[in-house]
Amino acid sequence: MPRPSGRLPRLLCALAAACSLPLLLRAEPRSRNCSEVWRLYVAKGFSQSDAPRHEMSGDQLKVCPQGYTCCSQEMEEKYGQQSKHDFRNAVVELNSHLQATFSSRYKKFDEFFKELLENAEKSLNDMFLRTYGRLYMQNSELFKDLFIELKRYYVGGNVNLEEMLNDFWARLLERMFRLVNPQYHFTDEYLECVSKYTEQLKPFGDVPRKLKLQVTRAFVAARTFAQGLAVARDVVTKVSAVNPTPQGERALLKMMYCPYCRGLLTVKPCYNYCFNVMRGCLANQGDLDTEWNNFIDSMLMVAERLEGPFNIESVMDPIDVKISDAIMNMQENSLQVSQKVFQGCGQPKTLTQSRASRSVSESGFSARFRPYSQEERPTTAAGTSLDRLVTDVKEKLKQAKKFWSSLPGNICNDEKMAAGRVVEDECWNGSAKNRYVFAVTGNGLANQVNNPEVEVDITKPDMVIRQQIMALRVMTNKMKNAYNGNDVDFLDISDESSGEGSGSGCEFQQCSRELEINVTEIIRENKMDENTNTSAAANIFLSQAALIFSVLFLAMQRQWR
């Protein structure tokens, strides 16, 4: 048998070297990419010992594509934490802008309304003191009490505006009746009888009826609108802290940093891919959209009232003039009013001659009221008028509409993500640089049942989000009542507030507040997909039942206090 030639092994070695050359050439760029991946990884503050400088086997990776990779298992874990951090920051950044908008507008409105009341009281006090002098000083507590009650109503006190105003006019009639009839002695019982004739005799003309209507509508609209801004601020604050589920964390890592492991440092996620990941991670936030939009619409309705017939500025600025007109009307018709009161309540006792003459000299309501000129009148709060404030906030409200359904797209369009500005074939689709083939899922929790990127348990809604949906629904109903001129209970949100807190508290004096929650208003937030199984529906029912019981428990706690 012939001896094998030594040429064959040398030929095989040559062929093997020639075949392996392209592989080596192709591997070299990857090695360079791994160096760049290493550099960027270390630049984020991570340990350089975690990152390989050359490609390695990716069998140890749990989320990112396996095969040759530039990532170690430690890098994948660190990138997972970083992707969660980046996602939270992106949500907070967008929410913070909206929260700051409502916070600043609430502060301006609150300052405006409070200063408007202070200016109106100062205006009345200055002019009545100048016009009526000592007589006003002797009865000034009546007018002071009026403004105390108006301020207490605005900051949430348990004040019935109509009853309070009726009481003011009845007390004013008692004081005026004594002043225009100084020759008589009136007992407290007699004056109580006099006050009963306020509605029948209309001693102050039509001023009390008109002013009661104007004040009630304006104060209800103003207080409810300011509180609506505070509720919007607090809702945004409470839902800003997003904690993605483990499935969401995997999807974020896969989208944001797994391309790094393949050396694709400049490749951005495909837009529809990013959209699906964000809609899955923000599924519960998406359910806010319907109630949020209804709330924004109701705020815009009340804003229109504030610009028109319920303008609190146009009611409070001339309130001193209106009250003075009522006083003058009573003075001019005092004879007829007195005669009718004497007929109904009986003839009062006459004072002795000396006391009667002294009372007449002290009473003389002879001065007529002189209103401020436009130059003398105090400036309104916040350096601006109500119309300009309302115009500004209406624009912000319109911009805030559909905020929650737009949130996934806004994050994907963010400069850091830049998913909206990539060519479809040149983007990361979750496994490679290629076209993304899946359709975008709908908005909200129920629609995530078929999300191809994030596994979402649609039977476990976020309870914080559900509470905020409830808060928006309750406030929307109050807005609608305020729009129609109906008084509404003050909604206590101070106990649950975060950040700056909800509302400014009772600066004028301590006041009581109540939280009115109508459990019957809780309705199913979303209809489940028709293909959802019976078990899922049962779990949803239990979750909603738990929410109802928790709301009842909170409401009962407030009553026990």
Coordinates of C-alpha atoms in Angstrom, one line a residue:
M1 CA 0.0 0.0 0.0
P2 CA 1.5 3.4 -1.0
R3 CA 2.5 5.8 1.7
P4 CA 0.2 8.8 2.1
S5 CA 1.7 12.0 0.6
G6 CA 2.5 14.8 3.0
R7 CA 0.9 17.2 0.6
L8 CA -2.7 16.4 1.6
P9 CA -2.6 17.6 5.2
R10 CA -0.9 20.8 4.0
L11 CA -3.7 21.2 1.3
L12 CA -6.4 20.8 3.9
C13 CA -4.8 23.3 6.2
A14 CA -4.6 25.8 3.4
L15 CA -8.3 25.3 2.5
A16 CA -9.3 25.7 6.2
A17 CA -7.3 28.9 6.5
A18 CA -8.8 30.3 3.3
C19 CA -12.4 29.4 4.4
S20 CA -11.9 30.9 7.9
L21 CA -10.5 34.2 6.5
P22 CA -13.9 35.7 5.7
L23 CA -15.2 34.7 9.1
L24 CA -12.3 36.4 10.8
L25 CA -12.8 39.5 8.6
R26 CA -16.5 39.5 9.6
A27 CA -15.7 39.1 13.3
E28 CA -13.3 42.0 13.4
P29 CA -15.9 44.7 13.1
R30 CA -17.9 43.0 15.8
S31 CA -14.9 43.2 18.0
R32 CA -14.6 46.9 17.4
N33 CA -18.3 47.3 18.1
C34 CA -17.9 45.5 21.4
S35 CA -15.2 48.0 22.3
E36 CA -17.6 50.8 21.7
V37 CA -20.3 49.0 23.7
W38 CA -17.8 48.6 26.5
R39 CA -17.0 52.3 26.4
L40 CA -20.6 53.4 26.5
Y41 CA -21.4 50.9 29.3
V42 CA -18.5 52.2 31.4
A43 CA -19.6 55.8 30.7
K44 CA -22.9 55.1 32.4
G45 CA -21.1 54.4 35.6
F46 CA -21.1 50.6 35.4
S47 CA -18.2 48.3 36.2
Q48 CA -15.8 47.8 33.3
S49 CA -15.2 44.3 34.5
D50 CA -18.8 43.4 33.6
A51 CA -18.3 44.1 29.9
P52 CA -16.3 42.0 27.4
R53 CA -14.2 43.8 24.8
H54 CA -14.8 41.1 22.3
E55 CA -17.8 39.0 21.3
M56 CA -18.8 36.1 23.5
S57 CA -21.4 33.4 23.6
G58 CA -24.8 34.8 24.6
D59 CA -26.2 31.5 26.0
Q60 CA -26.3 33.0 29.5
L61 CA -28.6 35.9 28.4
K62 CA -32.3 35.7 29.6
V63 CA -33.9 38.5 27.6
C64 CA -31.7 39.7 24.8
P65 CA -31.0 37.5 21.7
Q66 CA -28.5 34.7 22.3
G67 CA -25.7 33.8 20.0
Y68 CA -22.6 36.0 19.7
T69 CA -23.1 39.1 21.8
C70 CA -21.3 42.0 23.3
C71 CA -23.2 41.6 26.6
S72 CA -22.5 39.5 29.7
Q73 CA -25.2 38.4 32.1
E74 CA -24.2 41.2 34.5
M75 CA -24.5 43.7 31.7
E76 CA -28.0 42.5 30.8
E77 CA -29.1 42.8 34.5
K78 CA -27.6 46.3 34.7
Y79 CA -29.2 47.3 31.4
G80 CA -32.5 46.0 32.7
Q81 CA -32.3 48.4 35.7
Q82 CA -31.3 51.2 33.4
S83 CA -34.2 50.7 31.0
K84 CA -36.6 50.8 33.9
H85 CA -35.0 54.0 35.2
D86 CA -35.1 55.6 31.7
F87 CA -38.7 54.7 31.3
R88 CA -39.7 56.1 34.6
N89 CA -37.9 59.3 33.9
A90 CA -39.5 59.7 30.5
V91 CA -43.0 59.4 32.1
V92 CA -42.2 61.7 35.0
E93 CA -40.7 64.3 32.6
L94 CA -43.9 64.5 30.5
N95 CA -46.2 64.3 33.5
S96 CA -44.2 66.9 35.5
H97 CA -44.8 69.5 32.8
L98 CA -48.6 68.9 32.9
Q99 CA -48.5 68.8 36.7
A100 CA -46.6 72.1 36.8
T101 CA -49.1 73.7 34.4
F102 CA -52.1 72.9 36.6
S103 CA -50.2 73.7 39.8
S104 CA -49.3 77.2 38.6
R105 CA -52.8 78.0 37.2
Y106 CA -54.4 76.8 40.5
K107 CA -52.1 79.1 42.4
K108 CA -52.9 82.0 40.2
F109 CA -56.7 81.5 40.5
D110 CA -56.6 80.9 44.2
E111 CA -54.6 84.1 44.7
F112 CA -56.9 86.0 42.4
F113 CA -60.1 84.9 44.2
K114 CA -58.8 85.5 47.7
E115 CA -57.3 88.9 46.9
L116 CA -60.5 89.8 45.0
L117 CA -62.5 89.2 48.2
E118 CA -59.9 91.2 50.3
N119 CA -60.1 94.1 47.9
A120 CA -63.9 94.1 47.8
E121 CA -64.0 94.2 51.6
K122 CA -61.5 97.0 51.8
S123 CA -63.4 99.0 49.2
L124 CA -66.6 98.7 51.1
N125 CA -65.0 99.4 54.4
D126 CA -63.2 102.6 53.2
M127 CA -66.2 104.0 51.4
F128 CA -68.8 103.3 54.0
L129 CA -66.5 104.7 56.7
R130 CA -66.0 107.9 54.6
T131 CA -69.8 108.1 53.8
Y132 CA -71.5 107.0 57.0
G133 CA -68.8 107.5 59.6
R134 CA -69.6 106.6 63.1
L135 CA -72.9 104.9 62.1
Y136 CA -70.9 102.4 60.0
M137 CA -68.4 101.8 62.7
Q138 CA -71.2 100.9 65.1
N139 CA -72.5 98.4 62.6
S140 CA -69.4 97.3 60.8
E141 CA -69.4 93.8 62.3
L142 CA -72.5 93.0 60.1
F143 CA -70.5 93.6 56.9
K144 CA -67.4 92.0 58.3
D145 CA -69.4 88.9 59.0
L146 CA -70.6 88.9 55.4
F147 CA -67.1 88.7 54.0
I148 CA -65.9 86.2 56.6
E149 CA -68.7 83.8 55.4
L150 CA -67.9 84.4 51.8
K151 CA -64.2 83.6 52.4
R152 CA -65.1 80.6 54.5
Y153 CA -67.3 79.3 51.7
Y154 CA -64.5 79.7 49.1
V155 CA -62.0 77.7 51.2
G156 CA -64.4 74.9 51.8
G157 CA -66.4 75.9 54.8
N158 CA -69.9 74.4 55.3
V159 CA -71.7 77.6 54.3
N160 CA -75.1 77.8 52.6
L161 CA -74.8 80.9 50.4
E162 CA -78.5 81.6 50.0
E163 CA -79.2 81.2 53.7
M164 CA -76.2 83.3 54.6
L165 CA -77.2 86.1 52.3
N166 CA -80.8 86.0 53.5
D167 CA -79.6 86.3 57.1
F168 CA -77.4 89.3 56.1
W169 CA -80.3 91.2 54.6
A170 CA -82.6 90.3 57.6
R171 CA -79.9 91.6 60.1
L172 CA -79.4 94.7 58.0
L173 CA -83.1 95.4 58.0
E174 CA -83.2 95.2 61.8
R175 CA -80.3 97.7 62.0
M176 CA -81.8 100.0 59.4
F177 CA -85.3 99.8 60.9
R178 CA -83.9 101.1 64.2
L179 CA -82.0 103.9 62.5
V180 CA -85.0 105.2 60.5
N181 CA -87.3 105.0 63.5
P182 CA -85.1 106.4 66.3
Q183 CA -88.1 107.6 68.3
Y184 CA -89.2 104.0 69.1
H185 CA -87.9 101.3 71.4
F186 CA -87.7 97.9 69.8
T187 CA -87.3 94.6 71.7
D188 CA -85.4 91.7 70.2
E189 CA -88.7 89.9 69.7
Y190 CA -90.1 92.9 67.8
L191 CA -87.0 93.0 65.5
E192 CA -87.3 89.3 64.9
C193 CA -90.9 90.0 63.6
V194 CA -89.5 92.8 61.5
S195 CA -87.0 90.5 59.8
K196 CA -89.9 88.2 58.7
Y197 CA -91.2 91.0 56.5
T198 CA -87.9 91.2 54.4
E199 CA -89.3 89.1 51.5
Q200 CA -92.8 90.5 51.6
L201 CA -92.0 94.2 51.8
K202 CA -88.8 94.2 49.8
P203 CA -87.4 97.2 51.8
F204 CA -84.1 97.0 49.8
G205 CA -85.8 96.8 46.4
D206 CA -84.7 94.1 44.0
V207 CA -81.0 94.3 45.1
P208 CA -81.1 91.3 47.5
R209 CA -82.7 88.9 44.9
K210 CA -80.3 89.9 42.1
L211 CA -77.2 89.9 44.3
K212 CA -78.1 86.5 45.8
L213 CA -78.4 85.0 42.4
Q214 CA -75.2 86.6 41.1
V215 CA -73.1 85.8 44.2
T216 CA -74.3 82.2 44.4
R217 CA -73.6 81.4 40.8
A218 CA -70.2 83.2 40.7
F219 CA -68.9 81.7 44.0
V220 CA -70.0 78.2 43.1
A221 CA -68.3 78.5 39.7
A222 CA -65.2 80.1 41.1
R223 CA -64.7 77.6 43.9
T224 CA -65.4 74.6 41.8
F225 CA -63.2 75.7 39.0
A226 CA -60.2 76.4 41.3
Q227 CA -60.8 73.0 43.0
G228 CA -60.9 71.4 39.5
L229 CA -57.4 72.7 38.8
A230 CA -56.2 71.3 42.1
V231 CA -57.8 67.9 41.4
A232 CA -56.1 67.8 37.9
R233 CA -52.8 68.6 39.5
D234 CA -53.1 65.9 42.1
V235 CA -54.3 63.2 39.7
V236 CA -51.3 63.8 37.5
T237 CA -49.0 63.7 40.6
K238 CA -50.4 60.5 41.9
V239 CA -50.1 58.5 38.6
S240 CA -46.6 59.9 37.7
A241 CA -44.8 57.2 39.6
V242 CA -45.0 54.2 37.2
N243 CA -43.7 50.8 38.3
P244 CA -43.6 48.5 35.3
T245 CA -44.4 44.8 35.9
P246 CA -41.6 42.2 35.5
Q247 CA -43.1 41.5 32.0
G248 CA -42.9 45.2 31.3
E249 CA -39.3 45.4 32.5
R250 CA -38.3 42.6 30.1
A251 CA -40.0 44.3 27.2
L252 CA -38.3 47.7 28.0
L253 CA -34.9 46.0 28.3
K254 CA -35.4 44.2 25.0
M255 CA -36.4 47.4 23.2
M256 CA -34.0 49.9 24.7
Y257 CA -30.7 48.0 25.3
C258 CA -30.7 44.6 23.7
P259 CA -29.6 46.2 20.4
Y260 CA -26.4 47.3 22.2
C261 CA -25.6 43.7 22.8
R262 CA -25.7 43.1 19.0
G263 CA -23.4 46.1 18.5
L264 CA -26.3 48.2 17.1
L265 CA -25.6 51.3 19.1
T266 CA -27.2 53.9 16.8
V267 CA -30.2 51.8 15.7
K268 CA -33.5 53.1 17.2
P269 CA -36.6 51.0 18.0
C270 CA -39.2 50.7 15.2
Y271 CA -42.1 53.1 15.9
N272 CA -44.9 50.5 16.1
Y273 CA -42.7 48.3 18.2
C274 CA -42.1 51.1 20.7
F275 CA -45.8 52.0 20.6
N276 CA -46.8 48.4 21.6
V277 CA -44.2 48.3 24.4
M278 CA -45.3 51.7 25.8
R279 CA -49.0 50.8 25.5
G280 CA -48.4 47.6 27.4
C281 CA -46.4 49.3 30.1
L282 CA -48.9 52.2 30.4
A283 CA -52.0 50.1 30.0
N284 CA -53.6 51.4 33.2
Q285 CA -52.7 55.0 32.5
G286 CA -54.5 54.6 29.2
D287 CA -57.8 53.9 31.1
L288 CA -57.6 57.5 32.5
D289 CA -58.2 59.0 29.1
T290 CA -62.0 58.8 28.9
E291 CA -62.7 60.3 32.3
W292 CA -59.9 62.8 31.9
N293 CA -61.4 64.1 28.6
N294 CA -64.8 64.3 30.2
F295 CA -63.3 66.3 33.1
I296 CA -61.4 68.6 30.7
D297 CA -64.7 69.3 28.8
S298 CA -66.5 70.1 32.0
M299 CA -63.7 72.5 33.1
L300 CA -64.0 74.3 29.7
M301 CA -67.8 74.6 30.2
V302 CA -67.3 76.3 33.6
A303 CA -64.6 78.5 32.2
E304 CA -67.2 79.8 29.8
R305 CA -69.5 80.7 32.7
L306 CA -66.6 82.5 34.4
E307 CA -66.1 84.6 31.3
G308 CA -69.8 85.4 31.1
P309 CA -72.7 85.5 33.6
F310 CA -70.9 83.9 36.5
N311 CA -67.9 86.3 36.4
I312 CA -67.0 86.7 40.1
E313 CA -65.0 89.8 39.4
S314 CA -68.0 91.6 37.9
V315 CA -70.0 90.6 41.0
M316 CA -67.5 91.5 43.7
D317 CA -66.0 94.7 42.3
P318 CA -69.3 96.7 42.6
I319 CA -70.8 94.9 45.7
D320 CA -70.2 97.9 47.8
V321 CA -72.2 100.0 45.4
K322 CA -75.0 97.5 45.3
I323 CA -75.3 97.3 49.1
S324 CA -75.3 101.0 49.3
D325 CA -78.1 101.3 46.7
A326 CA -80.1 98.9 48.8
I327 CA -79.5 101.0 52.0
M328 CA -80.6 104.1 50.1
N329 CA -83.7 102.4 48.8
M330 CA -84.6 101.4 52.4
Q331 CA -84.0 105.0 53.5
E332 CA -86.2 106.5 50.8
N333 CA -89.0 104.0 51.4
S334 CA -88.7 103.9 55.2
L335 CA -92.1 105.5 55.9
Q336 CA -94.1 103.0 53.8
V337 CA -92.0 100.1 55.2
S338 CA -92.5 101.2 58.8
Q339 CA -96.2 101.6 58.4
K340 CA -96.6 98.1 57.1
V341 CA -94.4 96.7 59.7
F342 CA -96.4 98.5 62.4
Q343 CA -99.5 97.0 61.0
G344 CA -98.1 93.5 61.1
C345 CA -96.0 93.5 64.2
G346 CA -97.9 96.1 66.3
Q347 CA -97.2 99.7 67.4
P348 CA -93.8 99.9 69.2
K349 CA -93.3 101.8 72.4
T350 CA -92.2 105.5 72.1
L351 CA -89.0 106.5 73.8
T352 CA -88.9 109.4 76.3
Q353 CA -88.4 112.9 74.7
S354 CA -84.8 113.2 75.7
R355 CA -83.8 109.7 74.5
A356 CA -85.8 110.1 71.3
S357 CA -84.1 113.4 70.4
R358 CA -80.7 111.9 71.2
S359 CA -81.4 108.8 69.0
V360 CA -82.5 111.0 66.1
S361 CA -79.4 113.1 66.2
E362 CA -77.2 109.9 66.3
S363 CA -79.0 108.1 63.5
G364 CA -79.1 110.6 60.6
F365 CA -78.5 108.4 57.5
S366 CA -78.3 111.6 55.3
A367 CA -75.2 111.0 53.4
R368 CA -75.5 109.3 50.0
F369 CA -72.9 106.8 48.9
R370 CA -70.1 108.0 46.5
P371 CA -68.5 105.0 44.7
Y372 CA -64.9 104.9 43.8
S373 CA -63.7 106.3 40.5
Q374 CA -62.0 103.8 38.2
E375 CA -58.6 105.2 39.2
E376 CA -59.3 104.9 43.0
R377 CA -60.5 101.3 42.9
P378 CA -58.0 98.7 44.2
T379 CA -56.2 96.6 41.6
T380 CA -57.3 93.0 41.3
A381 CA -55.1 90.1 42.3
A382 CA -52.2 88.5 40.5
G383 CA -51.8 91.6 38.4
T384 CA -54.4 90.5 35.9
S385 CA -58.1 90.3 35.3
L386 CA -60.2 87.2 35.5
D387 CA -60.8 87.2 31.7
R388 CA -57.1 86.9 31.0
L389 CA -56.7 84.2 33.6
V390 CA -59.5 82.2 32.1
T391 CA -58.3 82.6 28.5
D392 CA -54.9 81.3 29.5
V393 CA -56.2 78.3 31.4
K394 CA -58.6 77.4 28.6
E395 CA -55.7 77.1 26.2
K396 CA -53.8 74.8 28.6
L397 CA -56.9 72.7 29.2
K398 CA -57.3 72.1 25.4
Q399 CA -53.7 71.1 25.2
A400 CA -54.1 68.6 28.0
K401 CA -57.0 66.8 26.4
K402 CA -56.2 63.2 25.3
F403 CA -52.9 63.4 27.3
W404 CA -53.1 59.8 28.6
S405 CA -53.8 58.2 25.2
S406 CA -51.1 60.3 23.6
L407 CA -48.5 59.4 26.3
P408 CA -47.1 56.3 24.6
G409 CA -46.6 58.1 21.4
N410 CA -45.1 61.1 23.0
I411 CA -42.5 58.9 24.8
C412 CA -41.7 57.1 21.5
N413 CA -41.3 60.5 19.8
D414 CA -39.0 61.8 22.5
E415 CA -35.6 62.9 21.3
K416 CA -33.9 60.2 23.4
M417 CA -36.1 57.4 21.9
A418 CA -36.4 58.9 18.4
A419 CA -38.5 56.0 17.3
G420 CA -40.7 58.1 15.2
R421 CA -37.9 59.3 13.0
V422 CA -36.4 56.0 11.7
V423 CA -36.9 54.2 8.4
E424 CA -38.9 51.0 9.0
D425 CA -36.2 48.7 7.5
E426 CA -33.5 50.5 9.5
C427 CA -34.9 50.0 13.0
W428 CA -34.7 47.5 15.8
N429 CA -37.7 45.2 15.9
G430 CA -36.8 43.3 19.1
S431 CA -34.6 40.7 17.6
A432 CA -32.8 42.3 14.6
K433 CA -32.4 45.4 12.5
N434 CA -35.4 44.9 10.3
R435 CA -39.1 45.8 9.6
Y436 CA -41.6 45.4 12.5
V437 CA -44.5 43.3 11.3
F438 CA -47.0 43.4 14.2
A439 CA -50.0 45.8 14.3
V440 CA -50.3 48.4 17.1
T441 CA -52.7 47.4 19.9
G442 CA -55.4 49.6 21.2
N443 CA -55.3 51.9 24.2
G444 CA -56.1 50.9 27.8
L445 CA -55.9 47.8 29.9
A446 CA -58.5 45.6 28.1
N447 CA -56.9 46.0 24.7
Q448 CA -53.5 44.6 25.9
V449 CA -54.9 41.0 25.8
N450 CA -53.3 40.6 22.4
N451 CA -50.2 42.8 22.9
P452 CA -47.4 41.0 21.1
E453 CA -44.6 42.6 23.2
V454 CA -45.8 42.9 26.8
E455 CA -47.7 40.2 28.6
V456 CA -50.4 42.2 30.6
D457 CA -52.7 40.7 33.2
I458 CA -55.9 42.5 32.3
T459 CA -57.7 41.1 35.4
K460 CA -55.6 43.1 37.8
P461 CA -56.3 46.8 37.3
D462 CA -54.1 49.3 39.2
M463 CA -56.0 50.5 42.2
V464 CA -54.3 53.9 42.4
I465 CA -55.4 54.6 38.8
R466 CA -59.0 53.4 39.6
Q467 CA -59.1 55.8 42.5
Q468 CA -58.0 58.7 40.2
I469 CA -60.7 57.7 37.7
M470 CA -63.2 58.0 40.5
A471 CA -61.9 61.4 41.6
L472 CA -62.2 62.7 38.0
R473 CA -65.7 61.4 37.7
V474 CA -66.8 62.9 41.0
M475 CA -65.3 66.3 40.0
T476 CA -66.8 66.2 36.6
N477 CA -70.3 65.8 38.1
K478 CA -69.6 68.8 40.4
M479 CA -68.4 70.8 37.4
K480 CA -71.7 70.1 35.6
N481 CA -73.7 71.2 38.6
A482 CA -71.6 74.4 38.9
Y483 CA -72.2 75.1 35.2
N484 CA -75.9 75.0 35.8
G485 CA -75.6 77.3 38.7
N486 CA -76.3 74.7 41.4
D487 CA -74.3 74.7 44.6
V488 CA -72.0 71.7 45.1
D489 CA -70.3 70.2 48.2
F490 CA -66.6 70.9 48.7
L491 CA -64.5 67.9 47.7
D492 CA -61.9 67.1 50.3
I493 CA -58.7 66.0 48.6
S494 CA -56.3 67.3 51.2
D495 CA -55.8 63.9 53.0
E496 CA -54.7 62.1 49.8
S497 CA -52.6 64.9 48.2
S498 CA -48.9 64.7 47.4
G499 CA -46.4 67.1 46.2
E500 CA -47.7 70.6 47.0
G501 CA -50.9 69.2 48.4
S502 CA -54.4 69.7 47.2
G503 CA -55.8 73.1 47.8
S504 CA -54.5 75.8 50.0
G505 CA -56.2 74.9 53.3
C506 CA -58.3 77.2 55.4
E507 CA -56.2 80.4 55.5
F508 CA -59.0 82.7 56.7
Q509 CA -60.2 80.4 59.5
Q510 CA -60.5 76.7 60.3
C511 CA -63.3 75.0 58.2
S512 CA -64.8 71.6 57.9
R513 CA -64.7 69.6 54.7
E514 CA -66.5 66.6 53.5
L515 CA -65.7 64.0 50.8
E516 CA -68.8 63.1 48.9
I517 CA -68.3 59.8 47.0
N518 CA -71.2 58.2 45.3
V519 CA -70.4 54.6 45.0
T520 CA -73.2 54.1 42.5
E521 CA -71.2 56.2 40.0
I522 CA -68.6 53.3 39.8
I523 CA -69.2 51.7 36.4
R524 CA -67.1 49.2 34.5
E525 CA -64.2 51.1 33.0
N526 CA -63.7 49.0 29.9
K527 CA -65.6 46.1 28.4
M528 CA -63.4 43.1 28.1
D529 CA -62.5 41.7 24.8
E530 CA -65.0 39.2 23.6
N531 CA -62.5 36.4 23.6
T532 CA -61.5 36.9 27.2
N533 CA -62.4 33.8 29.2
T534 CA -64.9 33.5 32.0
S535 CA -62.2 33.2 34.7
A536 CA -60.7 36.6 33.7
A537 CA -64.2 38.2 33.9
A538 CA -64.7 36.8 37.3
N539 CA -61.4 38.2 38.5
I540 CA -62.3 41.6 37.2
F541 CA -65.6 41.5 39.1
L542 CA -63.8 40.7 42.3
S543 CA -61.3 43.5 41.7
Q544 CA -64.1 46.0 41.2
A545 CA -66.0 44.7 44.2
A546 CA -62.8 45.2 46.3
L547 CA -62.6 48.8 45.0
I548 CA -66.2 49.5 46.0
F549 CA -65.7 48.1 49.5
S550 CA -62.5 50.1 49.9
V551 CA -64.3 53.4 48.9
L552 CA -67.1 52.6 51.3
F553 CA -64.6 52.0 54.1
L554 CA -62.9 55.3 53.4
A555 CA -66.2 57.2 53.3
M556 CA -67.3 55.6 56.7
Q557 CA -63.9 56.5 58.2
R558 CA -64.5 60.2 57.4
Q559 CA -68.0 60.0 58.9
W560 CA -66.6 58.5 62.1
R561 CA -64.2 61.4 62.5

